[in-house]
CSV table of C-alpha atoms in Angstrom, one decimal:
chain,number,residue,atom,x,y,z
A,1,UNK,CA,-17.2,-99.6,-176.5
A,2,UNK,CA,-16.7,-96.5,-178.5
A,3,UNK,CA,-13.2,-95.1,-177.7
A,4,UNK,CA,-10.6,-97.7,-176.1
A,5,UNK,CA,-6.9,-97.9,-175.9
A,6,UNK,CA,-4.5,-100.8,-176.3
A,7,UNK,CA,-1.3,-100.8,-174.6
A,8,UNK,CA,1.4,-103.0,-176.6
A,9,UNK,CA,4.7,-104.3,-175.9
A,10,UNK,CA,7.4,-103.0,-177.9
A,11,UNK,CA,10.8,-100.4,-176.8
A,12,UNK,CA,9.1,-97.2,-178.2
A,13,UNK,CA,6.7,-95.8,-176.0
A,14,UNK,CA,5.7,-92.1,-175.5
A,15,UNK,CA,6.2,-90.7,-172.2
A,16,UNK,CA,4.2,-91.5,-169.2
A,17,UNK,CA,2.8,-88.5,-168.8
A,18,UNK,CA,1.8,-88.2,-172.0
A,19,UNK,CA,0.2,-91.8,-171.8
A,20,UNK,CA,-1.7,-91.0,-168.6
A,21,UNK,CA,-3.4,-88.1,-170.6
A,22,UNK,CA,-4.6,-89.5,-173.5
A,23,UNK,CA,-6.0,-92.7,-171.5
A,24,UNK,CA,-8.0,-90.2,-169.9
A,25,UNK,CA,-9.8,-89.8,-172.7
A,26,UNK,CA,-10.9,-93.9,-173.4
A,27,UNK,CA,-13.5,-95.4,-172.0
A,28,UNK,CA,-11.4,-98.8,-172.5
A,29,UNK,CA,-8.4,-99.8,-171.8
A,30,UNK,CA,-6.8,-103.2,-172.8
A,31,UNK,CA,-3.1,-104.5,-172.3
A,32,UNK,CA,-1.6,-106.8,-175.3
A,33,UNK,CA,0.7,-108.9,-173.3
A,34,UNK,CA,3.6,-106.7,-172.4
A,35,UNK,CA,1.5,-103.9,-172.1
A,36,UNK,CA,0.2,-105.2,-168.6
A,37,UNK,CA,3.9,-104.3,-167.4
A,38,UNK,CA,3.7,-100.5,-168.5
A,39,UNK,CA,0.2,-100.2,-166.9
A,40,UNK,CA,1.3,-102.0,-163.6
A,41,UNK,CA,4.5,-99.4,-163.7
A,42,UNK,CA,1.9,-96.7,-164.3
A,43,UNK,CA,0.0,-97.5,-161.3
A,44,UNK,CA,-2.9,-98.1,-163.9
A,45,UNK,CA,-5.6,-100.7,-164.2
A,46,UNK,CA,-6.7,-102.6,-167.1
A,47,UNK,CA,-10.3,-103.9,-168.4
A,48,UNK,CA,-8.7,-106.7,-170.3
A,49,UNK,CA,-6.1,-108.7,-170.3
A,50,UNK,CA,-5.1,-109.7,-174.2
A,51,UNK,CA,-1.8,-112.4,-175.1
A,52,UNK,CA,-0.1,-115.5,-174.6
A,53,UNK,CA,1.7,-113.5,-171.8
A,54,UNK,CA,5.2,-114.6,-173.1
A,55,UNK,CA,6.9,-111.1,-173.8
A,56,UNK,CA,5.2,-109.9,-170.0
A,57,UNK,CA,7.5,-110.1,-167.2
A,58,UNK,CA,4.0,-111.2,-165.4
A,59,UNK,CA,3.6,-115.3,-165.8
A,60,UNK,CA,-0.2,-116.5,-166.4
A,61,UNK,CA,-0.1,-117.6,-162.7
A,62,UNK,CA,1.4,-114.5,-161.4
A,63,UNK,CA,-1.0,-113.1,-158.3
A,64,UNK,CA,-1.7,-109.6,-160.7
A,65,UNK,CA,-2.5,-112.1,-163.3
A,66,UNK,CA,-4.8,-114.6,-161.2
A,67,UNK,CA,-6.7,-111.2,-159.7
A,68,UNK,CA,-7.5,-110.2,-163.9
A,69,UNK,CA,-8.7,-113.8,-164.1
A,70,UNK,CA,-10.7,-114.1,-161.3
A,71,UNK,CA,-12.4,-110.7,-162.6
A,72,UNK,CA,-13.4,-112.4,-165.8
A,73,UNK,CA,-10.8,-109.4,-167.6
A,74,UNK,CA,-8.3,-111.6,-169.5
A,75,UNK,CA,-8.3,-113.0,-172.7
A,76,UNK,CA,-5.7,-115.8,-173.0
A,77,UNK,CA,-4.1,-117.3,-175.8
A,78,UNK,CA,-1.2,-120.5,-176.7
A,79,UNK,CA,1.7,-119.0,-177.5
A,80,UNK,CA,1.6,-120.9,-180.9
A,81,UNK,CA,-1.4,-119.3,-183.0
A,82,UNK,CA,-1.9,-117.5,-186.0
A,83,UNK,CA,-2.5,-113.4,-184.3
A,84,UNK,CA,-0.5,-111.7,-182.9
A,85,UNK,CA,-1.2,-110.0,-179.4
A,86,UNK,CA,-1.4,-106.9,-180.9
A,87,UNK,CA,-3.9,-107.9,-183.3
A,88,UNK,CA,-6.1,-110.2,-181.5
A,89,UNK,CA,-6.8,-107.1,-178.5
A,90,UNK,CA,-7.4,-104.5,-182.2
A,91,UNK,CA,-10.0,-107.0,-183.0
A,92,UNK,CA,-11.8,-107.4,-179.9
A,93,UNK,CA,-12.3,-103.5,-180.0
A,94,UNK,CA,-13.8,-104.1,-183.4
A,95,UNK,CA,-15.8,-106.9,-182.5
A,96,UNK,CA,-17.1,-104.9,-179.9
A,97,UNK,CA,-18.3,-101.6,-181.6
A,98,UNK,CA,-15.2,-99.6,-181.2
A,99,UNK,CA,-14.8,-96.5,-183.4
A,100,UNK,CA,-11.6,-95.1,-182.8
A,101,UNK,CA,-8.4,-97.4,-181.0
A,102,UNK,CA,-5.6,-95.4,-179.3
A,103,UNK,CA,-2.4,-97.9,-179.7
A,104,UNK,CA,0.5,-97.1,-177.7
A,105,UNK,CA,4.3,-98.7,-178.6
A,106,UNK,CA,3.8,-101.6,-181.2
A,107,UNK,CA,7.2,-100.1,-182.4
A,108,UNK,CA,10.6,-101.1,-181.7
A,109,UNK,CA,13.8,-103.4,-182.9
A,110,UNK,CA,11.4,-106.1,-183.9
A,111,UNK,CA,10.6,-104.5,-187.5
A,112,UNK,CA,8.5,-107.5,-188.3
A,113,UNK,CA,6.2,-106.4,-185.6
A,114,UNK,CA,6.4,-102.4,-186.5
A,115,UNK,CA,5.5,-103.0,-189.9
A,116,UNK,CA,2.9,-105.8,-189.3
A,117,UNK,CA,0.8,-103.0,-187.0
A,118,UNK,CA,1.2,-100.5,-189.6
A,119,UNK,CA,-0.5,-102.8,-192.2
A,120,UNK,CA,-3.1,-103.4,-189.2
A,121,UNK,CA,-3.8,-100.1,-189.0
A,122,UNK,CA,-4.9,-99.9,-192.6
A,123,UNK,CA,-6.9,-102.8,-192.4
A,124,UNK,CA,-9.4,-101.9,-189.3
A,125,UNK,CA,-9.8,-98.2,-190.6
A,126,UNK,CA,-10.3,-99.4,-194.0
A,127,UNK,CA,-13.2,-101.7,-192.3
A,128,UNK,CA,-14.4,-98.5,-190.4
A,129,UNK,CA,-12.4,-98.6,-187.6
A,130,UNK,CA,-9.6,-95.3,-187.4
A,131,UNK,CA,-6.5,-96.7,-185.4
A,132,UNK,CA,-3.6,-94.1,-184.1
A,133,UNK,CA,-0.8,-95.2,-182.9
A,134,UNK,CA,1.6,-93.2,-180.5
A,135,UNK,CA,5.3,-94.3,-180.1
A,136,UNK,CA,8.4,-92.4,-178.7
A,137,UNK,CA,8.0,-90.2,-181.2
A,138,UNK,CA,5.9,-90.6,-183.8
A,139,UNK,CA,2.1,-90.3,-184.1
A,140,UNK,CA,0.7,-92.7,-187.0
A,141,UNK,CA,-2.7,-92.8,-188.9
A,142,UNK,CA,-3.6,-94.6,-191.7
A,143,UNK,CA,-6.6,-92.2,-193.7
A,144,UNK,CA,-9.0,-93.8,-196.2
A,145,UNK,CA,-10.0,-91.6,-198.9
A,146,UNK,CA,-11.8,-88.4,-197.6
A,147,UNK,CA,-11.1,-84.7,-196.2
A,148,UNK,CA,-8.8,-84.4,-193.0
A,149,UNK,CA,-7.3,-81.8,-191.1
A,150,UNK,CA,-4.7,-82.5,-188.7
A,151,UNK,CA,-3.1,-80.8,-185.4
A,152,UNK,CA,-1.0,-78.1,-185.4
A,153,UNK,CA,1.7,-79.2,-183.6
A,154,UNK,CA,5.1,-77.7,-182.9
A,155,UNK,CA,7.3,-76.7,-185.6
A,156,UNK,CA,9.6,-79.7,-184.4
A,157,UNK,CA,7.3,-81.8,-186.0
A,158,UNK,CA,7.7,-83.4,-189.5
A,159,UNK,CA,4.4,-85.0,-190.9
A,160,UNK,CA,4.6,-86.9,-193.7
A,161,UNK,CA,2.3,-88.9,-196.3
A,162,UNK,CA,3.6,-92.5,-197.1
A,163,UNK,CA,1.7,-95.2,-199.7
A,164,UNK,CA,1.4,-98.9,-198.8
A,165,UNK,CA,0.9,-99.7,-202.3
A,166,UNK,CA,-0.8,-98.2,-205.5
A,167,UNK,CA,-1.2,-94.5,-205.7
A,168,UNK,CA,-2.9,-91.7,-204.3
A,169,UNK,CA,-4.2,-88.0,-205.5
A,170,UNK,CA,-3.0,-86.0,-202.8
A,171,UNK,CA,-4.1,-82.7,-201.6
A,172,UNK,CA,-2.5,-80.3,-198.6
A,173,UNK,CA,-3.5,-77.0,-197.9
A,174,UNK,CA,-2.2,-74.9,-194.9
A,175,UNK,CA,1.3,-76.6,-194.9
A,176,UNK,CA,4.9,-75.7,-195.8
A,177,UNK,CA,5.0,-77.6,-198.8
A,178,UNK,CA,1.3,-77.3,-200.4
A,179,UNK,CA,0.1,-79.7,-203.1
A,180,UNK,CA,-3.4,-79.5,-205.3
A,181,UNK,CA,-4.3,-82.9,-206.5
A,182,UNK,CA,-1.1,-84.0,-207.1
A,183,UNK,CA,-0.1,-88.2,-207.9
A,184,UNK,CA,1.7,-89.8,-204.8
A,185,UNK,CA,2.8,-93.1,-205.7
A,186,UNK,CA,4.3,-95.8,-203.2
A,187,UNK,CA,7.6,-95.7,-203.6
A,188,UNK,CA,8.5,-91.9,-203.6
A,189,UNK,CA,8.9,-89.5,-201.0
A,190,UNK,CA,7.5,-86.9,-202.6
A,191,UNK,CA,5.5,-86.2,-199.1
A,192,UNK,CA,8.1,-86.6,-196.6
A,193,UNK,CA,9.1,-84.2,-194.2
A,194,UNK,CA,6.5,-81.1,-194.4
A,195,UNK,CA,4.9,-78.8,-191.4
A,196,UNK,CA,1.5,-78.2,-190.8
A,197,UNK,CA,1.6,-74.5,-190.7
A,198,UNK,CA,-2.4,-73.6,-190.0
A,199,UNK,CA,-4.9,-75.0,-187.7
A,200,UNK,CA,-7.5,-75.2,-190.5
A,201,UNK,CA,-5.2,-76.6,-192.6
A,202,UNK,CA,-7.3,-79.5,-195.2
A,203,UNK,CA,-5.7,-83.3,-196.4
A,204,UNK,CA,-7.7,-84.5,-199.3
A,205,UNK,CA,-7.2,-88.0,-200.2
A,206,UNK,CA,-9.1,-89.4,-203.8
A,207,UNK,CA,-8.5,-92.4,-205.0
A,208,UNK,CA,-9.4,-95.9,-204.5
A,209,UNK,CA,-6.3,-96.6,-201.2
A,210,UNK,CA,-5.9,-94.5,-198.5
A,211,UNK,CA,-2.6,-92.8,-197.6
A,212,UNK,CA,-0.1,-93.3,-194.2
A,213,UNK,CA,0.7,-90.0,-192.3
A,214,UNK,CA,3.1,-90.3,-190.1
């Protein structure tokens, strides 16, 4: 598994077209619990089944359910445990090799679980593994320290460069608002709400944390 996708539960989801398209491009797709129901509406199959199934409109016993199970494709957990859905399918991919994890809502009115997949996000790319996450409308990486350049995308688009703690040196070139090796603390939004403005635009991150772009 080098490239896989995990479908989570959560109100926020991009569009289905848009979803279709970029699970094109995995070679693994796994639903977190709830995330069976959006690939069942897509007319989409799974290659594992991740959760306690308890936030799935699908019971453990349902026939879908029983057909993943017969298959050897799901991975079921008690309801009561210490992971949550989310998690336990992010580190199956890492478990298995995975270098790069598409994850698809995660984000909604539970801010408990938003925030808990953000600090996920750090942790697996910080281990190696780079996590992006696609919601309604937002596209999320965490980047460890290191040169980037990002998409040029519409001039709708706001990206933005958030701490989780600590500070940063932060450097952008090719945006609206360019910065050379300038102190980005957590905190501050110093780095909210800029455009990328060229396609070889370059991100340089130095320091001993990584940085959230949003």
């Amino acid at each position: 598994m080098n490239y896989a996708a995990v479908i989570a539960a959560g109100e926020s989801l991009p569009s289905d077209s848009f979803i279709r398209r970029k699970l094109d491009e995995v070679d693994t797709i796994i639903a977190a619990d709830g995330g069976f129901d959006v690939l069942l509406r897509l007319g989409l199959q799974a290659d594992l089944l991740v959760g306690d199934f308890d936030s799935s409109s699908f019971a453990y016993s349902h026939p879908f359910v029983q057909e993943y199970i017969e298959k050897g494709k799901v991975l079921r957990y008690p309801v009561r445990k210490d992971e949550t859905d989310t998690e336990l399918a992010l580190a199956y991919c890492f478990q298995r090799g995975a270098e790069r994890v598409l994850l698809f809502g995660g984000a909604g009115s539970r801010m408990d679980h938003t925030m808990v997949n953000l600090a996920l996000m750090k942790r697996f790319e910080e281990q190696g593994m780079a996590v992006v996450q696609y919601t309604a409308n937002n596209v999320i990486r965490y980047l460890v320290p290191g040169v980037y350049s990002l998409p040029l995308r519409s001039p709708v688009w706001y990206t933005s460069f958030l701490l989780f703690s600590g500070e940063s040196v932060l450097t952008l070139k090719g945006f609206d608002y360019s910065i050379t090796h300038t102190t980005l603390r957590a905190g501050s939004s110093l780095a909210v709400s800029n455009h990328v403005l060229e396609s070889n635009n370059e991100v340089r991150i130095e320091s001993d944390t990584g940085c959230g772009v949003f």
